[in-house]
PDB file of C-alpha atoms in Angstrom:
ATOM      1  CA  UNK D   1     -16.044 -68.598   3.831  1.00 44.00           C
ATOM      2  CA  UNK D   2     -15.976 -68.714  -0.059  1.00 47.00           C
ATOM      3  CA  UNK D   3     -13.880 -70.367  -2.599  1.00 48.00           C
ATOM      4  CA  UNK D   4     -12.887 -68.413  -5.617  1.00 49.00           C
ATOM      5  CA  UNK D   5     -11.671 -70.529  -8.862  1.00 49.00           C
ATOM      6  CA  UNK D   6     -10.443 -69.705 -11.969  1.00 47.00           C
ATOM      7  CA  UNK D   7     -11.886 -71.502 -14.349  1.00 50.00           C
ATOM      8  CA  UNK D   8     -10.483 -69.769 -17.754  1.00 49.00           C
ATOM      9  CA  UNK D   9      -7.264 -67.848 -17.314  1.00 48.00           C
ATOM     10  CA  UNK D  10      -6.770 -65.100 -14.774  1.00 49.00           C
ATOM     11  CA  UNK D  11      -9.167 -62.672 -15.298  1.00 45.00           C
ATOM     12  CA  UNK D  12     -12.099 -64.945 -14.537  1.00 46.00           C
ATOM     13  CA  UNK D  13     -13.222 -66.528 -11.097  1.00 48.00           C
ATOM     14  CA  UNK D  14     -16.205 -68.393 -10.055  1.00 51.00           C
ATOM     15  CA  UNK D  15     -17.477 -68.895  -6.149  1.00 51.00           C
ATOM     16  CA  UNK D  16     -16.917 -72.464  -5.864  1.00 53.00           C
ATOM     17  CA  UNK D  17     -18.354 -73.194  -2.182  1.00 52.00           C
ATOM     18  CA  UNK D  18     -17.953 -72.236   1.457  1.00 50.00           C
ATOM     19  CA  UNK D  19     -15.655 -72.994   4.084  1.00 56.00           C
ATOM     20  CA  UNK D  20     -15.433 -72.774   7.918  1.00 54.00           C
ATOM     21  CA  UNK D  21     -17.529 -69.987   9.365  1.00 57.00           C
ATOM     22  CA  UNK D  22     -18.072 -66.869   7.643  1.00 54.00           C
ATOM     23  CA  UNK D  23     -18.754 -64.638  10.732  1.00 57.00           C
ATOM     24  CA  UNK D  24     -15.677 -65.452  12.372  1.00 58.00           C
ATOM     25  CA  UNK D  25     -12.101 -64.228  10.879  1.00 56.00           C
ATOM     26  CA  UNK D  26      -9.249 -66.197  11.273  1.00 59.00           C
ATOM     27  CA  UNK D  27      -5.965 -65.734  12.212  1.00 58.00           C
ATOM     28  CA  UNK D  28      -5.045 -63.663   9.824  1.00 56.00           C
ATOM     29  CA  UNK D  29      -8.095 -61.354  10.207  1.00 55.00           C
ATOM     30  CA  UNK D  30      -9.493 -62.806   6.469  1.00 56.00           C
ATOM     31  CA  UNK D  31     -13.210 -63.263   6.570  1.00 56.00           C
ATOM     32  CA  UNK D  32     -12.807 -65.863   3.954  1.00 57.00           C
ATOM     33  CA  UNK D  33     -11.363 -64.716   0.888  1.00 58.00           C
ATOM     34  CA  UNK D  34      -9.912 -67.793  -0.915  1.00 60.00           C
ATOM     35  CA  UNK D  35      -8.724 -68.653  -4.324  1.00 61.00           C
ATOM     36  CA  UNK D  36      -8.641 -71.890  -6.093  1.00 59.00           C
ATOM     37  CA  UNK D  37      -5.899 -72.048  -8.301  1.00 64.00           C
ATOM     38  CA  UNK D  38      -5.173 -75.040 -11.262  1.00 69.00           C
ATOM     39  CA  UNK D  39      -1.763 -75.898 -11.491  1.00 70.00           C
ATOM     40  CA  UNK D  40      -0.053 -78.894 -13.479  1.00 74.00           C
ATOM     41  CA  UNK D  41      -4.003 -80.443 -13.687  1.00 71.00           C
ATOM     42  CA  UNK D  42      -4.261 -79.957  -9.683  1.00 75.00           C
ATOM     43  CA  UNK D  43      -6.423 -77.060  -7.902  1.00 72.00           C
ATOM     44  CA  UNK D  44      -4.765 -75.623  -5.016  1.00 68.00           C
ATOM     45  CA  UNK D  45      -6.404 -72.926  -2.193  1.00 63.00           C
ATOM     46  CA  UNK D  46      -4.482 -70.460  -1.547  1.00 63.00           C
ATOM     47  CA  UNK D  47      -5.802 -67.871   1.343  1.00 61.00           C
ATOM     48  CA  UNK D  48      -5.204 -64.161   0.499  1.00 61.00           C
ATOM     49  CA  UNK D  49      -5.503 -61.269   2.882  1.00 60.00           C
ATOM     50  CA  UNK D  50      -8.374 -58.991   1.310  1.00 60.00           C
ATOM     51  CA  UNK D  51      -6.672 -55.542   0.202  1.00 63.00           C
ATOM     52  CA  UNK D  52      -8.351 -52.456  -1.515  1.00 72.00           C
ATOM     53  CA  UNK D  53      -5.793 -51.443  -4.431  1.00 77.00           C
ATOM     54  CA  UNK D  54      -4.105 -48.280  -4.548  1.00 87.00           C
ATOM     55  CA  UNK D  55      -6.005 -45.901  -6.786  1.00 90.00           C
ATOM     56  CA  UNK D  56      -4.139 -42.486  -6.810  1.00 91.00           C
ATOM     57  CA  UNK D  57      -6.318 -40.654  -8.810  1.00 95.00           C
ATOM     58  CA  UNK D  58      -3.809 -38.545 -10.915  1.00 96.00           C
ATOM     59  CA  UNK D  59      -4.748 -36.181 -13.130  1.00 97.00           C
ATOM     60  CA  UNK D  60      -3.663 -38.314 -16.048  1.00 96.00           C
ATOM     61  CA  UNK D  61      -5.437 -41.241 -14.811  1.00 95.00           C
ATOM     62  CA  UNK D  62      -8.482 -39.393 -14.670  1.00 97.00           C
ATOM     63  CA  UNK D  63      -7.730 -38.107 -18.281  1.00 96.00           C
ATOM     64  CA  UNK D  64      -7.697 -41.506 -19.929  1.00 96.00           C
ATOM     65  CA  UNK D  65     -10.740 -43.103 -17.341  1.00 96.00           C
ATOM     66  CA  UNK D  66     -12.509 -40.403 -19.586  1.00 97.00           C
ATOM     67  CA  UNK D  67     -11.260 -40.805 -22.884  1.00 98.00           C
ATOM     68  CA  UNK D  68     -11.781 -44.583 -22.696  1.00 98.00           C
ATOM     69  CA  UNK D  69     -15.384 -43.978 -21.063  1.00 98.00           C
ATOM     70  CA  UNK D  70     -16.070 -41.673 -24.268  1.00 98.00           C
ATOM     71  CA  UNK D  71     -14.637 -44.971 -26.853  1.00 98.00           C
ATOM     72  CA  UNK D  72     -17.154 -46.595 -24.812  1.00 98.00           C
ATOM     73  CA  UNK D  73     -20.374 -44.509 -25.452  1.00 98.00           C
ATOM     74  CA  UNK D  74     -19.089 -43.857 -28.672  1.00 98.00           C
ATOM     75  CA  UNK D  75     -19.302 -48.194 -29.376  1.00 98.00           C
ATOM     76  CA  UNK D  76     -22.523 -48.387 -27.996  1.00 98.00           C
ATOM     77  CA  UNK D  77     -23.576 -44.915 -30.530  1.00 98.00           C
ATOM     78  CA  UNK D  78     -22.525 -47.260 -33.364  1.00 98.00           C
ATOM     79  CA  UNK D  79     -25.341 -48.918 -35.216  1.00 98.00           C
ATOM     80  CA  UNK D  80     -25.213 -52.744 -36.071  1.00 98.00           C
ATOM     81  CA  UNK D  81     -23.859 -52.343 -39.573  1.00 98.00           C
ATOM     82  CA  UNK D  82     -21.162 -50.377 -38.441  1.00 98.00           C
ATOM     83  CA  UNK D  83     -20.484 -52.740 -35.347  1.00 98.00           C
ATOM     84  CA  UNK D  84     -20.017 -55.375 -38.364  1.00 98.00           C
ATOM     85  CA  UNK D  85     -17.740 -53.688 -40.104  1.00 98.00           C
ATOM     86  CA  UNK D  86     -15.263 -53.385 -37.263  1.00 98.00           C
ATOM     87  CA  UNK D  87     -15.671 -57.115 -36.694  1.00 97.00           C
ATOM     88  CA  UNK D  88     -15.086 -58.379 -40.090  1.00 97.00           C
ATOM     89  CA  UNK D  89     -11.950 -55.741 -40.109  1.00 96.00           C
ATOM     90  CA  UNK D  90     -10.829 -57.410 -36.482  1.00 97.00           C
ATOM     91  CA  UNK D  91     -11.225 -61.008 -37.511  1.00 95.00           C
ATOM     92  CA  UNK D  92      -7.849 -60.972 -38.986  1.00 93.00           C
ATOM     93  CA  UNK D  93      -6.122 -59.181 -36.407  1.00 94.00           C
ATOM     94  CA  UNK D  94      -7.346 -61.869 -33.933  1.00 92.00           C
ATOM     95  CA  UNK D  95      -9.304 -59.513 -31.721  1.00 95.00           C
ATOM     96  CA  UNK D  96     -12.970 -58.500 -31.689  1.00 96.00           C
ATOM     97  CA  UNK D  97     -14.748 -55.336 -33.171  1.00 97.00           C
ATOM     98  CA  UNK D  98     -15.177 -53.602 -30.195  1.00 98.00           C
ATOM     99  CA  UNK D  99     -11.182 -54.379 -28.839  1.00 97.00           C
ATOM    100  CA  UNK D 100     -10.403 -52.848 -32.605  1.00 97.00           C
ATOM    101  CA  UNK D 101     -12.740 -50.031 -32.004  1.00 98.00           C
ATOM    102  CA  UNK D 102     -11.600 -48.844 -28.462  1.00 98.00           C
ATOM    103  CA  UNK D 103      -7.848 -49.560 -30.108  1.00 97.00           C
ATOM    104  CA  UNK D 104      -8.681 -46.577 -32.500  1.00 97.00           C
ATOM    105  CA  UNK D 105     -10.351 -44.746 -30.248  1.00 98.00           C
ATOM    106  CA  UNK D 106      -7.719 -44.540 -27.824  1.00 97.00           C
ATOM    107  CA  UNK D 107      -4.197 -44.087 -29.550  1.00 95.00           C
ATOM    108  CA  UNK D 108      -5.336 -43.568 -33.387  1.00 85.00           C
TER     109      UNK D 108
END
């Protein structure tokens, strides 16, 4: 069973090792999903049942995803000089040029 650790905040994790037998589920029906959280300087293991997130695929959601995909494609089409301009512009805003570009594309 894999232990997932969250080394740098809540959005990143890494596999830290294996526990038990991954071919046999436990009493909760979990096939080895473990998370390791760091609290007060100590690592704590939590076992969580695997779930598939709800994804309604509504029309507004799909439209927003298409707009975001267009924003990413537009960023990738920029020249390195244009990207550098966004990076310089974003330096005072505590964000990357990529984030600034996507934000302006989506909302501006």
